[in-house]
Amino acid sequence: ALNPDITVIGYYDAIFEDKTWPDWQYVNSHEDWFVHDINGNRIERVTYPGQYLMNPNTGWSDYCAQQNKQFLQNYPQYDGIFADDTSSDLVDDGYTFEIPFSQFEDGVLDNWGTWMLEYMQKVKTAFGSDILMPNAWKHMEMCSEATHAIFWENFIHGRSSAYNENGLGTAGW
């Protein structure tokens, strides 16, 4: 970092890729990186149309680890990366997609939490001493087991009443 009194964190989305993002053409050429439904179609997000769910148990995790490591090397003013959407349970965290969860390909939902933990560990290993701060407001095991950092987004602008579901509500502030 350029100023030791300020911590500067970059941003990336850990599990979604958007058609409008600069690396779409490259990512789009790796069909195996996308999560598919039982008919082989990519799974699109409802909240942000044009965003597709990526499979953390594929080359996607290596790609993200290397892209973010390269970003930190190219921009030394950053101390780390905020990894958005680091959900370890898509159902419990309330994500919505164009299809119901029952139409996801076999194994995705059952293995998602393990895959995400392994993914975050891989990214953290690539980063070395740089900060990896997952947005894991509800299922914080990725923070304690892999990154030792946390960001709790929903307490600021809470898109739902779930800001206190993890027992860390604002009582006593």
Short mmCIF file of C-alpha atoms in Angstrom, two decimals:
data_model
loop_
_atom_site.label_atom_id
_atom_site.label_comp_id
_atom_site.label_asym_id
_atom_site.label_seq_id
_atom_site.Cartn_x
_atom_site.Cartn_y
_atom_site.Cartn_z
CA ALA A 1 0.00 0.00 0.00
CA LEU A 2 1.08 3.54 -0.60
CA ASN A 3 -0.11 4.77 2.79
CA PRO A 4 0.31 2.41 5.76
CA ASP A 5 -2.53 4.20 7.58
CA ILE A 6 -5.12 3.32 4.91
CA THR A 7 -6.20 -0.12 3.74
CA VAL A 8 -7.40 -0.14 0.12
CA ILE A 9 -9.45 -3.08 -1.12
CA GLY A 10 -10.37 -3.88 -4.74
CA TYR A 11 -13.50 -5.75 -5.85
CA TYR A 12 -14.49 -8.85 -7.75
CA ASP A 13 -17.53 -11.09 -7.85
CA ALA A 14 -16.58 -14.61 -6.83
CA ILE A 15 -19.42 -16.61 -8.37
CA PHE A 16 -20.99 -14.59 -11.16
CA GLU A 17 -19.87 -13.49 -14.61
CA ASP A 18 -21.71 -10.78 -16.50
CA LYS A 19 -22.04 -10.38 -20.27
CA THR A 20 -21.02 -6.72 -19.92
CA TRP A 21 -17.72 -7.34 -18.08
CA PRO A 22 -14.45 -6.92 -19.98
CA ASP A 23 -13.42 -10.57 -19.69
CA TRP A 24 -16.78 -11.97 -20.90
CA GLN A 25 -15.43 -13.13 -24.26
CA TYR A 26 -12.67 -15.15 -22.61
CA VAL A 27 -14.83 -16.58 -19.83
CA ASN A 28 -17.64 -17.34 -22.28
CA SER A 29 -15.29 -19.66 -24.17
CA HIS A 30 -14.99 -21.93 -21.10
CA GLU A 31 -18.36 -23.64 -20.99
CA ASP A 32 -17.22 -25.98 -18.20
CA TRP A 33 -16.78 -22.98 -15.86
CA PHE A 34 -20.52 -22.29 -15.83
CA VAL A 35 -23.09 -24.02 -13.62
CA HIS A 36 -25.76 -25.72 -15.74
CA ASP A 37 -29.26 -26.94 -15.22
CA ILE A 38 -30.31 -30.56 -15.77
CA ASN A 39 -30.83 -29.76 -19.47
CA GLY A 40 -27.32 -28.39 -19.91
CA ASN A 41 -28.27 -24.69 -19.98
CA ARG A 42 -26.35 -22.02 -18.11
CA ILE A 43 -28.02 -20.69 -14.97
CA GLU A 44 -28.84 -17.00 -15.07
CA ARG A 45 -29.42 -14.77 -12.07
CA VAL A 46 -32.80 -13.06 -11.59
CA THR A 47 -31.56 -10.06 -9.60
CA TYR A 48 -29.06 -9.02 -12.30
CA PRO A 49 -30.10 -10.37 -15.73
CA GLY A 50 -27.10 -11.26 -17.86
CA GLN A 51 -25.13 -12.60 -14.89
CA TYR A 52 -24.42 -16.31 -14.90
CA LEU A 53 -23.53 -18.59 -12.01
CA MET A 54 -19.97 -19.89 -12.19
CA ASN A 55 -18.80 -23.25 -10.85
CA PRO A 56 -16.12 -22.82 -8.16
CA ASN A 57 -15.07 -26.46 -8.67
CA THR A 58 -13.67 -25.79 -12.16
CA GLY A 59 -10.94 -23.76 -13.82
CA TRP A 60 -12.99 -20.70 -12.83
CA SER A 61 -11.35 -20.74 -9.39
CA ASP A 62 -7.84 -20.83 -10.88
CA TYR A 63 -8.75 -18.07 -13.31
CA CYS A 64 -10.10 -15.81 -10.53
CA ALA A 65 -7.14 -16.48 -8.27
CA GLN A 66 -4.68 -15.57 -11.03
CA GLN A 67 -6.67 -12.55 -12.28
CA ASN A 68 -6.87 -11.08 -8.81
CA LYS A 69 -3.24 -11.85 -8.00
CA GLN A 70 -2.25 -10.10 -11.23
CA PHE A 71 -4.44 -7.13 -10.33
CA LEU A 72 -2.71 -6.78 -6.96
CA GLN A 73 0.71 -7.00 -8.61
CA ASN A 74 -0.22 -4.40 -11.23
CA TYR A 75 -1.76 -2.02 -8.70
CA PRO A 76 0.36 -2.09 -5.54
CA GLN A 77 -1.75 0.65 -3.97
CA TYR A 78 -4.30 -2.09 -3.21
CA ASP A 79 -3.85 -4.19 -0.08
CA GLY A 80 -6.30 -6.89 -1.09
CA ILE A 81 -9.57 -7.83 -2.71
CA PHE A 82 -13.19 -7.86 -1.54
CA ALA A 83 -14.73 -11.04 -2.96
CA ASP A 84 -18.45 -10.47 -3.37
CA ASP A 85 -21.05 -13.26 -3.36
CA THR A 86 -18.96 -15.82 -1.50
CA SER A 87 -22.01 -17.78 -0.46
CA SER A 88 -21.48 -21.26 0.92
CA ASP A 89 -25.21 -22.03 0.63
CA LEU A 90 -27.07 -20.57 -2.35
CA VAL A 91 -30.47 -21.74 -1.10
CA ASP A 92 -30.13 -20.53 2.49
CA ASP A 93 -28.65 -17.21 1.37
CA GLY A 94 -31.69 -16.54 -0.82
CA TYR A 95 -30.15 -16.31 -4.26
CA THR A 96 -32.68 -16.34 -7.09
CA PHE A 97 -32.19 -17.76 -10.55
CA GLU A 98 -34.24 -18.16 -13.71
CA ILE A 99 -34.88 -21.79 -12.74
CA PRO A 100 -35.72 -23.45 -9.41
CA PHE A 101 -32.93 -25.08 -7.43
CA SER A 102 -34.49 -28.47 -8.17
CA GLN A 103 -33.39 -27.99 -11.80
CA PHE A 104 -29.67 -27.49 -10.99
CA GLU A 105 -27.36 -30.22 -12.27
CA ASP A 106 -26.69 -33.01 -9.78
CA GLY A 107 -24.11 -32.36 -7.08
CA VAL A 108 -23.95 -28.58 -7.32
CA LEU A 109 -26.03 -27.69 -4.27
CA ASP A 110 -24.80 -30.62 -2.18
CA ASN A 111 -21.15 -29.74 -2.76
CA TRP A 112 -21.35 -25.96 -3.06
CA GLY A 113 -20.13 -25.15 0.47
CA THR A 114 -17.08 -27.41 0.19
CA TRP A 115 -16.28 -26.05 -3.26
CA MET A 116 -16.50 -22.46 -2.06
CA LEU A 117 -14.22 -23.10 0.91
CA GLU A 118 -11.64 -24.76 -1.36
CA TYR A 119 -11.98 -21.89 -3.83
CA MET A 120 -11.40 -19.22 -1.17
CA GLN A 121 -8.41 -21.18 0.17
CA LYS A 122 -6.97 -21.32 -3.36
CA VAL A 123 -7.42 -17.58 -3.85
CA LYS A 124 -5.94 -16.79 -0.45
CA THR A 125 -2.93 -18.99 -1.18
CA ALA A 126 -2.38 -17.14 -4.46
CA PHE A 127 -2.58 -13.79 -2.64
CA GLY A 128 -0.03 -14.64 0.02
CA SER A 129 -0.02 -11.85 2.59
CA ASP A 130 -2.51 -9.68 0.68
CA ILE A 131 -6.03 -9.45 2.10
CA LEU A 132 -8.88 -11.56 0.79
CA MET A 133 -12.11 -10.29 2.30
CA PRO A 134 -15.12 -12.44 1.39
CA ASN A 135 -18.66 -11.11 1.60
CA ALA A 136 -19.79 -13.96 3.79
CA TRP A 137 -22.24 -12.25 6.09
CA LYS A 138 -24.13 -15.35 7.14
CA HIS A 139 -21.87 -18.36 6.71
CA MET A 140 -18.59 -17.08 8.05
CA GLU A 141 -16.60 -20.31 7.98
CA MET A 142 -14.81 -19.11 4.85
CA CYS A 143 -13.58 -16.14 6.81
CA SER A 144 -12.38 -18.03 9.85
CA GLU A 145 -11.01 -21.06 7.99
CA ALA A 146 -9.55 -19.54 4.86
CA THR A 147 -9.07 -15.79 4.87
CA HIS A 148 -9.20 -14.43 8.43
CA ALA A 149 -11.06 -11.36 7.16
CA ILE A 150 -14.76 -10.56 6.85
CA PHE A 151 -17.03 -8.03 5.27
CA TRP A 152 -20.64 -7.91 6.36
CA GLU A 153 -22.46 -6.00 3.66
CA ASN A 154 -26.14 -6.38 4.53
CA PHE A 155 -25.98 -4.44 7.77
CA ILE A 156 -25.38 -1.23 5.83
CA HIS A 157 -28.04 -1.30 3.15
CA GLY A 158 -29.90 -4.52 3.92
CA ARG A 159 -31.91 -5.55 0.88
CA SER A 160 -33.93 -7.70 3.23
CA SER A 161 -34.63 -8.11 6.90
CA ALA A 162 -31.91 -10.75 7.10
CA TYR A 163 -29.24 -8.40 8.45
CA ASN A 164 -29.29 -10.06 11.85
CA GLU A 165 -29.76 -13.72 10.88
CA ASN A 166 -26.20 -14.60 11.84
CA GLY A 167 -26.70 -13.34 15.39
CA LEU A 168 -24.59 -10.24 14.82
CA GLY A 169 -27.43 -7.71 14.75
CA THR A 170 -27.14 -4.11 15.82
CA ALA A 171 -28.52 -4.57 19.36
CA GLY A 172 -26.29 -2.82 21.84
CA TRP A 173 -24.64 -0.45 19.37
#
